[in-house]
Amino acid sequence: SLADSLSEEHRAFDETWSVYVDHEKVYFCTFSNIYLYDNRDFTVSVAPHPIELSFLVNRQLFVSSREAGITIVEGNAFRPLNGGDLFKNKSVSAILPFNADEMLISTFNHGIFKLSHGALQPWNTGRQPYFKEAIVNCMMRLRNGNVAVGTQNKGLLILSPSGEVLMELTTGKGLNNRTVLNIYEDDLSNLWIGQNNGIAYVELGSPFTF
C-alpha cells in the first residue's frame, strides 16, 4: 500500500476518483487533497476548497471547485486559472486543449465554453440549449480534430471543431443506452465508450454508418 508511506495527518482521505500519469509522476486526486507520487515520495497539496473533479491537460493539473472555479496545482499551491473564476458555482465535467492558448471546457448543466486568454465565450451559442439538455459527462478531442462528447441524455455526440453535431448515437440509433460516462479512442480511430450498462464499441473508422 502506497498509503502506508503517508504521514498520519494525510491518510484520512475518502476516495480516489482520478489517477494521472505524467512521465515519472503520478497524481492521485481525491475530493480534499492532491497526492503527487514522484521518486517514491509523496507531495500532498491540501485544497482550500472541496474538489469536484481534476483534469490533466498539457502536463498541468487543473482542479474544479464550486467555491473557486478552476485552479492549477503548482507544487503545494492552487493557483487561480486566468478566467477560471467564471466557473464558480458550475460543475465542470471536462477540460480539453483546443487551439493555441485555448481550452474547451464542458459543464454538466451549463453548456460548453471556450476559454482563451481569460476570456470565456459559449462554444457554438446556438447549440447551448441542446448541450444543457444533453448534460455533458465527458469530452475527448479526436485525432481528426473533431470532438467526441459523452452525455447523460443524448448518448454519444461527434462534433465539428466549430461545435456542430456531425453524428448522434443514442438509444435505438447505434446504442442500447443513452448514457455515456467515458470515451477512449484506440489506434484505429474507433471509440470504446463506458456506459452505465456496460461497454460499447463505435466503429468511427468504418466506411459504413447506420
Short mmCIF file of N, CA and C in Angstrom, two decimals, residues 28-198:
data_model
loop_
_atom_site.label_atom_id
_atom_site.label_comp_id
_atom_site.label_asym_id
_atom_site.label_seq_id
_atom_site.Cartn_x
_atom_site.Cartn_y
_atom_site.Cartn_z
N PHE A 28 -2.66 11.32 -7.68
CA PHE A 28 -3.85 10.68 -7.11
C PHE A 28 -4.77 11.81 -6.63
N CYS A 29 -5.96 11.90 -7.23
CA CYS A 29 -6.84 13.04 -6.97
C CYS A 29 -8.03 12.59 -6.13
N THR A 30 -8.21 13.24 -4.99
CA THR A 30 -9.34 12.97 -4.10
C THR A 30 -10.19 14.23 -4.00
N PHE A 31 -11.22 14.18 -3.19
CA PHE A 31 -12.10 15.34 -3.03
C PHE A 31 -11.50 16.42 -2.14
N SER A 32 -10.43 16.08 -1.41
CA SER A 32 -9.86 17.06 -0.48
C SER A 32 -8.40 17.38 -0.77
N ASN A 33 -7.62 16.41 -1.23
CA ASN A 33 -6.19 16.60 -1.45
C ASN A 33 -5.76 16.07 -2.81
N ILE A 34 -4.62 16.56 -3.28
CA ILE A 34 -3.95 16.01 -4.45
C ILE A 34 -2.64 15.38 -3.96
N TYR A 35 -2.45 14.10 -4.25
CA TYR A 35 -1.26 13.37 -3.83
C TYR A 35 -0.37 13.14 -5.05
N LEU A 36 0.82 13.77 -5.06
CA LEU A 36 1.77 13.60 -6.14
C LEU A 36 2.83 12.59 -5.70
N TYR A 37 2.90 11.47 -6.43
CA TYR A 37 3.87 10.42 -6.14
C TYR A 37 5.00 10.54 -7.14
N ASP A 38 6.21 10.86 -6.65
CA ASP A 38 7.35 11.10 -7.52
C ASP A 38 8.62 10.62 -6.82
N ASN A 39 9.36 9.76 -7.51
CA ASN A 39 10.61 9.25 -6.95
C ASN A 39 10.39 8.59 -5.58
N ARG A 40 9.34 7.79 -5.51
CA ARG A 40 9.00 7.02 -4.31
C ARG A 40 8.69 7.90 -3.11
N ASP A 41 8.26 9.11 -3.37
CA ASP A 41 7.92 10.02 -2.27
C ASP A 41 6.64 10.76 -2.62
N PHE A 42 5.89 11.18 -1.60
CA PHE A 42 4.64 11.88 -1.80
C PHE A 42 4.78 13.36 -1.49
N THR A 43 4.16 14.20 -2.33
CA THR A 43 3.91 15.60 -2.02
C THR A 43 2.41 15.77 -1.95
N VAL A 44 1.92 16.34 -0.88
CA VAL A 44 0.48 16.48 -0.67
C VAL A 44 0.08 17.94 -0.81
N SER A 45 -0.88 18.20 -1.70
CA SER A 45 -1.45 19.53 -1.86
C SER A 45 -2.84 19.52 -1.24
N VAL A 46 -3.00 20.29 -0.18
CA VAL A 46 -4.27 20.36 0.54
C VAL A 46 -5.11 21.46 -0.08
N ALA A 47 -6.25 21.09 -0.64
CA ALA A 47 -7.09 22.06 -1.33
C ALA A 47 -7.78 22.99 -0.35
N PRO A 48 -7.84 24.29 -0.67
CA PRO A 48 -8.55 25.24 0.20
C PRO A 48 -10.06 25.07 0.15
N HIS A 49 -10.56 24.42 -0.90
CA HIS A 49 -11.99 24.18 -1.05
C HIS A 49 -12.20 22.73 -1.49
N PRO A 50 -13.36 22.15 -1.21
CA PRO A 50 -13.61 20.78 -1.68
C PRO A 50 -13.48 20.66 -3.19
N ILE A 51 -12.75 19.64 -3.63
CA ILE A 51 -12.52 19.41 -5.06
C ILE A 51 -13.67 18.61 -5.63
N GLU A 52 -14.15 19.01 -6.81
CA GLU A 52 -15.14 18.22 -7.52
C GLU A 52 -14.46 17.23 -8.46
N LEU A 53 -13.76 17.73 -9.48
CA LEU A 53 -13.06 16.86 -10.42
C LEU A 53 -11.70 17.45 -10.75
N SER A 54 -10.80 16.61 -11.26
CA SER A 54 -9.45 17.02 -11.62
C SER A 54 -9.17 16.59 -13.06
N PHE A 55 -8.30 17.37 -13.76
CA PHE A 55 -8.04 17.11 -15.17
C PHE A 55 -6.56 17.41 -15.46
N LEU A 56 -5.88 16.48 -16.13
CA LEU A 56 -4.50 16.69 -16.55
C LEU A 56 -4.52 17.12 -18.02
N VAL A 57 -4.10 18.37 -18.28
CA VAL A 57 -4.14 18.94 -19.62
C VAL A 57 -2.77 19.55 -19.92
N ASN A 58 -2.14 19.08 -20.99
CA ASN A 58 -0.82 19.59 -21.37
C ASN A 58 0.14 19.59 -20.20
N ARG A 59 0.14 18.50 -19.44
CA ARG A 59 1.04 18.27 -18.31
C ARG A 59 0.80 19.25 -17.15
N GLN A 60 -0.35 19.88 -17.13
CA GLN A 60 -0.75 20.70 -15.99
C GLN A 60 -2.00 20.10 -15.38
N LEU A 61 -2.05 20.09 -14.04
CA LEU A 61 -3.20 19.53 -13.36
C LEU A 61 -4.16 20.65 -12.96
N PHE A 62 -5.39 20.56 -13.46
CA PHE A 62 -6.43 21.53 -13.14
C PHE A 62 -7.43 20.86 -12.21
N VAL A 63 -7.94 21.63 -11.26
CA VAL A 63 -8.99 21.12 -10.38
C VAL A 63 -10.15 22.12 -10.41
N SER A 64 -11.35 21.60 -10.26
CA SER A 64 -12.53 22.46 -10.23
C SER A 64 -13.21 22.36 -8.88
N SER A 65 -13.69 23.49 -8.43
CA SER A 65 -14.49 23.53 -7.20
C SER A 65 -15.55 24.60 -7.37
N ARG A 66 -16.67 24.42 -6.74
CA ARG A 66 -17.76 25.39 -6.88
C ARG A 66 -17.40 26.71 -6.21
N GLU A 67 -16.54 26.68 -5.20
CA GLU A 67 -16.17 27.90 -4.48
C GLU A 67 -15.15 28.74 -5.23
N ALA A 68 -14.19 28.10 -5.90
CA ALA A 68 -13.10 28.84 -6.54
C ALA A 68 -13.10 28.77 -8.05
N GLY A 69 -13.93 27.94 -8.66
CA GLY A 69 -13.88 27.75 -10.10
C GLY A 69 -12.78 26.77 -10.46
N ILE A 70 -11.96 27.12 -11.44
CA ILE A 70 -10.87 26.24 -11.90
C ILE A 70 -9.54 26.81 -11.44
N THR A 71 -8.72 25.98 -10.81
CA THR A 71 -7.39 26.37 -10.38
C THR A 71 -6.37 25.38 -10.91
N ILE A 72 -5.09 25.77 -10.87
CA ILE A 72 -3.98 24.94 -11.34
C ILE A 72 -3.14 24.53 -10.14
N VAL A 73 -2.80 23.25 -10.06
CA VAL A 73 -1.95 22.76 -8.98
C VAL A 73 -0.50 23.01 -9.34
N GLU A 74 0.19 23.78 -8.52
CA GLU A 74 1.61 24.06 -8.71
C GLU A 74 2.32 23.83 -7.39
N GLY A 75 3.10 22.75 -7.31
CA GLY A 75 3.73 22.39 -6.04
C GLY A 75 2.65 22.07 -5.02
N ASN A 76 2.70 22.76 -3.90
CA ASN A 76 1.69 22.57 -2.85
C ASN A 76 0.56 23.58 -2.95
N ALA A 77 0.61 24.45 -3.94
CA ALA A 77 -0.34 25.55 -4.01
C ALA A 77 -1.35 25.35 -5.13
N PHE A 78 -2.46 26.07 -5.01
CA PHE A 78 -3.51 26.07 -6.02
C PHE A 78 -3.59 27.49 -6.59
N ARG A 79 -3.11 27.65 -7.83
CA ARG A 79 -3.08 28.98 -8.45
C ARG A 79 -4.32 29.17 -9.31
N PRO A 80 -5.00 30.32 -9.16
CA PRO A 80 -6.19 30.56 -9.99
C PRO A 80 -5.85 30.58 -11.48
N LEU A 81 -6.64 29.91 -12.27
CA LEU A 81 -6.52 29.97 -13.72
C LEU A 81 -7.10 31.30 -14.19
N ASN A 82 -6.43 31.95 -15.13
CA ASN A 82 -6.93 33.20 -15.68
C ASN A 82 -8.29 32.95 -16.34
N GLY A 83 -9.33 33.50 -15.74
CA GLY A 83 -10.69 33.26 -16.22
C GLY A 83 -11.37 32.10 -15.55
N GLY A 84 -10.64 31.36 -14.69
CA GLY A 84 -11.21 30.19 -14.03
C GLY A 84 -12.29 30.51 -13.02
N ASP A 85 -12.27 31.76 -12.50
CA ASP A 85 -13.30 32.13 -11.52
C ASP A 85 -14.68 32.23 -12.16
N LEU A 86 -14.72 32.27 -13.48
CA LEU A 86 -16.02 32.32 -14.17
C LEU A 86 -16.77 31.00 -14.06
N PHE A 87 -16.08 29.96 -13.55
CA PHE A 87 -16.74 28.67 -13.36
C PHE A 87 -17.14 28.42 -11.91
N LYS A 88 -17.14 29.47 -11.09
CA LYS A 88 -17.69 29.32 -9.75
C LYS A 88 -19.16 28.94 -9.84
N ASN A 89 -19.58 28.05 -8.97
CA ASN A 89 -20.97 27.57 -8.93
C ASN A 89 -21.37 26.83 -10.20
N LYS A 90 -20.38 26.35 -10.95
CA LYS A 90 -20.64 25.48 -12.09
C LYS A 90 -19.86 24.18 -11.88
N SER A 91 -20.44 23.06 -12.23
CA SER A 91 -19.76 21.77 -12.12
C SER A 91 -19.11 21.43 -13.46
N VAL A 92 -17.78 21.44 -13.50
CA VAL A 92 -17.03 21.20 -14.72
C VAL A 92 -16.92 19.69 -14.95
N SER A 93 -17.17 19.25 -16.19
CA SER A 93 -17.12 17.81 -16.49
C SER A 93 -15.90 17.44 -17.33
N ALA A 94 -15.31 18.39 -18.08
CA ALA A 94 -14.14 18.07 -18.90
C ALA A 94 -13.41 19.34 -19.29
N ILE A 95 -12.08 19.22 -19.45
CA ILE A 95 -11.25 20.31 -19.95
C ILE A 95 -10.36 19.72 -21.03
N LEU A 96 -10.38 20.33 -22.22
CA LEU A 96 -9.59 19.85 -23.35
C LEU A 96 -8.71 20.96 -23.90
N PRO A 97 -7.48 20.63 -24.33
CA PRO A 97 -6.72 21.61 -25.11
C PRO A 97 -7.41 21.78 -26.46
N PHE A 98 -7.52 23.02 -26.92
CA PHE A 98 -8.22 23.27 -28.18
C PHE A 98 -7.23 23.87 -29.16
N ASN A 99 -7.44 25.09 -29.61
CA ASN A 99 -6.47 25.72 -30.47
C ASN A 99 -5.36 26.33 -29.61
N ALA A 100 -4.42 27.03 -30.23
CA ALA A 100 -3.31 27.62 -29.49
C ALA A 100 -3.84 28.52 -28.37
N ASP A 101 -3.39 28.25 -27.14
CA ASP A 101 -3.76 29.06 -25.97
C ASP A 101 -5.27 29.06 -25.72
N GLU A 102 -5.96 28.04 -26.17
CA GLU A 102 -7.40 27.94 -25.92
C GLU A 102 -7.72 26.59 -25.29
N MET A 103 -8.76 26.58 -24.49
CA MET A 103 -9.25 25.34 -23.91
C MET A 103 -10.75 25.25 -24.11
N LEU A 104 -11.21 24.02 -24.27
CA LEU A 104 -12.63 23.74 -24.36
C LEU A 104 -13.05 23.16 -23.01
N ILE A 105 -14.04 23.78 -22.38
CA ILE A 105 -14.45 23.38 -21.03
C ILE A 105 -15.94 23.09 -21.03
N SER A 106 -16.29 21.86 -20.64
CA SER A 106 -17.70 21.49 -20.57
C SER A 106 -18.16 21.46 -19.13
N THR A 107 -19.43 21.73 -18.94
CA THR A 107 -20.06 21.64 -17.63
C THR A 107 -21.21 20.65 -17.72
N PHE A 108 -21.64 20.17 -16.57
CA PHE A 108 -22.74 19.22 -16.57
C PHE A 108 -24.06 19.89 -16.96
N ASN A 109 -24.28 21.10 -16.47
CA ASN A 109 -25.60 21.71 -16.62
C ASN A 109 -25.61 23.08 -17.29
N HIS A 110 -24.43 23.63 -17.61
CA HIS A 110 -24.38 25.00 -18.13
C HIS A 110 -23.81 25.09 -19.54
N GLY A 111 -23.66 23.97 -20.24
CA GLY A 111 -23.20 24.02 -21.62
C GLY A 111 -21.69 23.85 -21.75
N ILE A 112 -21.17 24.18 -22.94
CA ILE A 112 -19.76 24.02 -23.28
C ILE A 112 -19.20 25.39 -23.65
N PHE A 113 -17.99 25.69 -23.14
CA PHE A 113 -17.40 27.01 -23.32
C PHE A 113 -15.99 26.89 -23.90
N LYS A 114 -15.56 28.00 -24.52
CA LYS A 114 -14.19 28.14 -24.99
C LYS A 114 -13.53 29.24 -24.17
N LEU A 115 -12.38 28.90 -23.56
CA LEU A 115 -11.64 29.86 -22.73
C LEU A 115 -10.36 30.22 -23.46
N SER A 116 -10.17 31.50 -23.73
CA SER A 116 -9.00 31.98 -24.45
C SER A 116 -8.47 33.23 -23.77
N HIS A 117 -7.24 33.16 -23.21
CA HIS A 117 -6.60 34.30 -22.55
C HIS A 117 -7.51 34.93 -21.50
N GLY A 118 -8.21 34.11 -20.75
CA GLY A 118 -9.06 34.61 -19.68
C GLY A 118 -10.44 35.06 -20.12
N ALA A 119 -10.68 35.05 -21.43
CA ALA A 119 -12.00 35.43 -21.96
C ALA A 119 -12.81 34.17 -22.20
N LEU A 120 -14.03 34.17 -21.69
CA LEU A 120 -14.90 33.00 -21.80
C LEU A 120 -16.06 33.29 -22.72
N GLN A 121 -16.33 32.37 -23.63
CA GLN A 121 -17.49 32.51 -24.50
C GLN A 121 -18.10 31.14 -24.78
N PRO A 122 -19.41 31.09 -24.98
CA PRO A 122 -20.05 29.80 -25.29
C PRO A 122 -19.49 29.25 -26.59
N TRP A 123 -19.31 27.93 -26.62
CA TRP A 123 -18.86 27.26 -27.85
C TRP A 123 -20.09 26.93 -28.67
N ASN A 124 -20.27 27.62 -29.80
CA ASN A 124 -21.45 27.48 -30.64
C ASN A 124 -22.70 27.89 -29.85
N THR A 125 -22.93 29.20 -29.80
CA THR A 125 -24.00 29.76 -28.98
C THR A 125 -25.36 29.12 -29.27
N GLY A 126 -25.65 28.88 -30.53
CA GLY A 126 -26.95 28.33 -30.89
C GLY A 126 -27.19 26.93 -30.38
N ARG A 127 -26.12 26.19 -30.06
CA ARG A 127 -26.24 24.81 -29.60
C ARG A 127 -26.27 24.70 -28.07
N GLN A 128 -26.12 25.80 -27.34
CA GLN A 128 -26.04 25.72 -25.89
C GLN A 128 -27.28 25.10 -25.23
N PRO A 129 -28.50 25.44 -25.65
CA PRO A 129 -29.66 24.77 -25.04
C PRO A 129 -29.62 23.25 -25.24
N TYR A 130 -29.13 22.81 -26.40
CA TYR A 130 -29.00 21.38 -26.70
C TYR A 130 -27.99 20.73 -25.78
N PHE A 131 -26.82 21.38 -25.58
CA PHE A 131 -25.79 20.84 -24.71
C PHE A 131 -26.28 20.78 -23.26
N LYS A 132 -27.01 21.80 -22.84
CA LYS A 132 -27.52 21.82 -21.46
C LYS A 132 -28.52 20.69 -21.23
N GLU A 133 -29.39 20.47 -22.21
CA GLU A 133 -30.37 19.39 -22.09
C GLU A 133 -29.70 18.03 -22.11
N ALA A 134 -28.61 17.91 -22.87
CA ALA A 134 -27.91 16.64 -23.00
C ALA A 134 -27.21 16.25 -21.70
N ILE A 135 -26.72 17.22 -20.94
CA ILE A 135 -25.88 17.04 -19.73
C ILE A 135 -24.58 16.33 -20.12
N VAL A 136 -23.51 17.11 -20.28
CA VAL A 136 -22.23 16.58 -20.76
C VAL A 136 -21.48 15.91 -19.63
N ASN A 137 -21.21 14.61 -19.78
CA ASN A 137 -20.45 13.84 -18.78
C ASN A 137 -18.96 13.84 -19.05
N CYS A 138 -18.55 13.87 -20.33
CA CYS A 138 -17.14 13.76 -20.68
C CYS A 138 -16.94 14.25 -22.11
N MET A 139 -15.68 14.60 -22.43
CA MET A 139 -15.34 15.01 -23.78
C MET A 139 -13.95 14.48 -24.13
N MET A 140 -13.70 14.33 -25.43
CA MET A 140 -12.38 13.91 -25.90
C MET A 140 -12.12 14.51 -27.27
N ARG A 141 -10.94 15.09 -27.46
CA ARG A 141 -10.54 15.60 -28.77
C ARG A 141 -10.00 14.44 -29.58
N LEU A 142 -10.61 14.17 -30.73
CA LEU A 142 -10.21 13.05 -31.56
C LEU A 142 -9.03 13.43 -32.46
N ARG A 143 -8.37 12.42 -33.01
CA ARG A 143 -7.18 12.66 -33.82
C ARG A 143 -7.50 13.49 -35.06
N ASN A 144 -8.71 13.37 -35.58
CA ASN A 144 -9.06 14.12 -36.79
C ASN A 144 -9.51 15.54 -36.50
N GLY A 145 -9.46 15.95 -35.24
CA GLY A 145 -9.83 17.31 -34.88
C GLY A 145 -11.25 17.47 -34.38
N ASN A 146 -12.10 16.47 -34.61
CA ASN A 146 -13.46 16.54 -34.08
C ASN A 146 -13.46 16.28 -32.57
N VAL A 147 -14.59 16.50 -31.96
CA VAL A 147 -14.71 16.33 -30.51
C VAL A 147 -15.81 15.30 -30.23
N ALA A 148 -15.47 14.27 -29.46
CA ALA A 148 -16.46 13.29 -29.02
C ALA A 148 -16.98 13.71 -27.66
N VAL A 149 -18.29 13.71 -27.51
CA VAL A 149 -18.92 14.16 -26.27
C VAL A 149 -19.83 13.06 -25.75
N GLY A 150 -19.60 12.64 -24.52
CA GLY A 150 -20.49 11.67 -23.87
C GLY A 150 -21.48 12.39 -23.00
N THR A 151 -22.74 12.08 -23.15
CA THR A 151 -23.79 12.80 -22.43
C THR A 151 -24.64 11.86 -21.58
N GLN A 152 -25.42 12.47 -20.73
CA GLN A 152 -26.33 11.71 -19.88
C GLN A 152 -27.61 11.35 -20.60
N ASN A 153 -28.09 12.26 -21.46
CA ASN A 153 -29.41 12.09 -22.07
C ASN A 153 -29.43 11.92 -23.58
N LYS A 154 -28.31 12.26 -24.26
CA LYS A 154 -28.30 12.25 -25.73
C LYS A 154 -27.30 11.25 -26.31
N GLY A 155 -26.76 10.37 -25.49
CA GLY A 155 -25.82 9.37 -25.99
C GLY A 155 -24.47 9.98 -26.33
N LEU A 156 -23.90 9.53 -27.46
CA LEU A 156 -22.58 9.98 -27.92
C LEU A 156 -22.76 10.98 -29.05
N LEU A 157 -22.11 12.13 -28.92
CA LEU A 157 -22.14 13.15 -29.96
C LEU A 157 -20.75 13.29 -30.56
N ILE A 158 -20.69 13.40 -31.88
CA ILE A 158 -19.45 13.75 -32.56
C ILE A 158 -19.65 15.16 -33.12
N LEU A 159 -18.81 16.10 -32.66
CA LEU A 159 -18.97 17.50 -33.02
C LEU A 159 -17.79 17.96 -33.87
N SER A 160 -18.07 18.89 -34.76
CA SER A 160 -17.02 19.51 -35.57
C SER A 160 -16.24 20.49 -34.71
N PRO A 161 -15.08 20.98 -35.19
CA PRO A 161 -14.31 21.97 -34.42
C PRO A 161 -15.08 23.26 -34.14
N SER A 162 -16.16 23.49 -34.86
CA SER A 162 -16.98 24.68 -34.60
C SER A 162 -18.18 24.37 -33.72
N GLY A 163 -18.32 23.10 -33.28
CA GLY A 163 -19.39 22.75 -32.36
C GLY A 163 -20.67 22.27 -33.01
N GLU A 164 -20.63 21.98 -34.31
CA GLU A 164 -21.82 21.47 -34.99
C GLU A 164 -21.90 19.95 -34.82
N VAL A 165 -23.11 19.43 -34.68
CA VAL A 165 -23.32 18.00 -34.47
C VAL A 165 -23.18 17.25 -35.79
N LEU A 166 -22.16 16.38 -35.88
CA LEU A 166 -21.94 15.58 -37.07
C LEU A 166 -22.60 14.22 -36.96
N MET A 167 -22.71 13.70 -35.72
CA MET A 167 -23.28 12.38 -35.50
C MET A 167 -23.84 12.32 -34.09
N GLU A 168 -24.98 11.66 -33.96
CA GLU A 168 -25.58 11.44 -32.64
C GLU A 168 -25.97 9.97 -32.55
N LEU A 169 -25.33 9.24 -31.64
CA LEU A 169 -25.66 7.84 -31.41
C LEU A 169 -26.31 7.72 -30.04
N THR A 170 -27.52 7.16 -30.02
CA THR A 170 -28.25 7.07 -28.76
C THR A 170 -29.13 5.82 -28.79
N THR A 171 -30.06 5.71 -27.85
CA THR A 171 -30.92 4.54 -27.78
C THR A 171 -31.67 4.32 -29.10
N GLY A 172 -31.56 3.11 -29.66
CA GLY A 172 -32.22 2.81 -30.91
C GLY A 172 -31.52 3.36 -32.14
N LYS A 173 -30.40 4.05 -31.94
CA LYS A 173 -29.66 4.64 -33.05
C LYS A 173 -28.18 4.35 -32.83
N GLY A 174 -27.85 3.05 -32.86
CA GLY A 174 -26.47 2.64 -32.70
C GLY A 174 -26.10 2.18 -31.31
N LEU A 175 -26.80 2.67 -30.29
CA LEU A 175 -26.52 2.29 -28.90
C LEU A 175 -27.79 1.75 -28.26
N ASN A 176 -27.63 0.96 -27.20
CA ASN A 176 -28.83 0.48 -26.49
C ASN A 176 -29.02 1.21 -25.18
N ASN A 177 -28.27 2.32 -25.00
CA ASN A 177 -28.42 3.13 -23.79
C ASN A 177 -28.00 4.56 -24.13
N ARG A 178 -28.68 5.53 -23.56
CA ARG A 178 -28.41 6.93 -23.93
C ARG A 178 -27.36 7.60 -23.05
N THR A 179 -26.82 6.90 -22.06
CA THR A 179 -25.86 7.50 -21.14
C THR A 179 -24.45 7.03 -21.46
N VAL A 180 -23.54 8.00 -21.68
CA VAL A 180 -22.13 7.72 -21.94
C VAL A 180 -21.31 8.37 -20.84
N LEU A 181 -20.51 7.57 -20.14
CA LEU A 181 -19.77 8.04 -18.98
C LEU A 181 -18.28 8.23 -19.26
N ASN A 182 -17.75 7.56 -20.28
CA ASN A 182 -16.33 7.67 -20.58
C ASN A 182 -16.07 7.31 -22.04
N ILE A 183 -14.98 7.85 -22.60
CA ILE A 183 -14.65 7.67 -24.01
C ILE A 183 -13.17 7.36 -24.14
N TYR A 184 -12.84 6.41 -25.02
CA TYR A 184 -11.44 6.11 -25.33
C TYR A 184 -11.31 5.88 -26.83
N GLU A 185 -10.34 6.54 -27.46
CA GLU A 185 -10.08 6.37 -28.89
C GLU A 185 -8.90 5.42 -29.06
N ASP A 186 -9.09 4.33 -29.83
CA ASP A 186 -8.00 3.37 -30.00
C ASP A 186 -7.14 3.74 -31.21
N ASP A 187 -6.16 2.88 -31.51
CA ASP A 187 -5.20 3.18 -32.58
C ASP A 187 -5.82 3.17 -33.97
N LEU A 188 -7.01 2.61 -34.09
CA LEU A 188 -7.70 2.57 -35.39
C LEU A 188 -8.72 3.69 -35.51
N SER A 189 -8.69 4.65 -34.56
CA SER A 189 -9.62 5.78 -34.53
C SER A 189 -11.06 5.36 -34.30
N ASN A 190 -11.24 4.18 -33.69
CA ASN A 190 -12.56 3.77 -33.25
C ASN A 190 -12.70 4.10 -31.76
N LEU A 191 -13.94 4.15 -31.28
CA LEU A 191 -14.19 4.57 -29.90
C LEU A 191 -14.71 3.42 -29.05
N TRP A 192 -14.20 3.35 -27.84
CA TRP A 192 -14.75 2.48 -26.80
C TRP A 192 -15.41 3.41 -25.79
N ILE A 193 -16.67 3.17 -25.50
CA ILE A 193 -17.37 4.06 -24.57
C ILE A 193 -17.92 3.26 -23.38
N GLY A 194 -17.70 3.81 -22.21
CA GLY A 194 -18.22 3.21 -20.99
C GLY A 194 -19.62 3.75 -20.72
N GLN A 195 -20.55 2.85 -20.50
CA GLN A 195 -21.94 3.24 -20.22
C GLN A 195 -22.37 2.63 -18.89
N ASN A 196 -23.52 3.04 -18.42
CA ASN A 196 -23.95 2.51 -17.12
C ASN A 196 -24.50 1.09 -17.22
N ASN A 197 -24.49 0.51 -18.43
CA ASN A 197 -24.89 -0.90 -18.57
C ASN A 197 -23.83 -1.72 -19.28
N GLY A 198 -22.57 -1.20 -19.34
CA GLY A 198 -21.51 -1.96 -19.98
C GLY A 198 -20.64 -1.10 -20.88
#
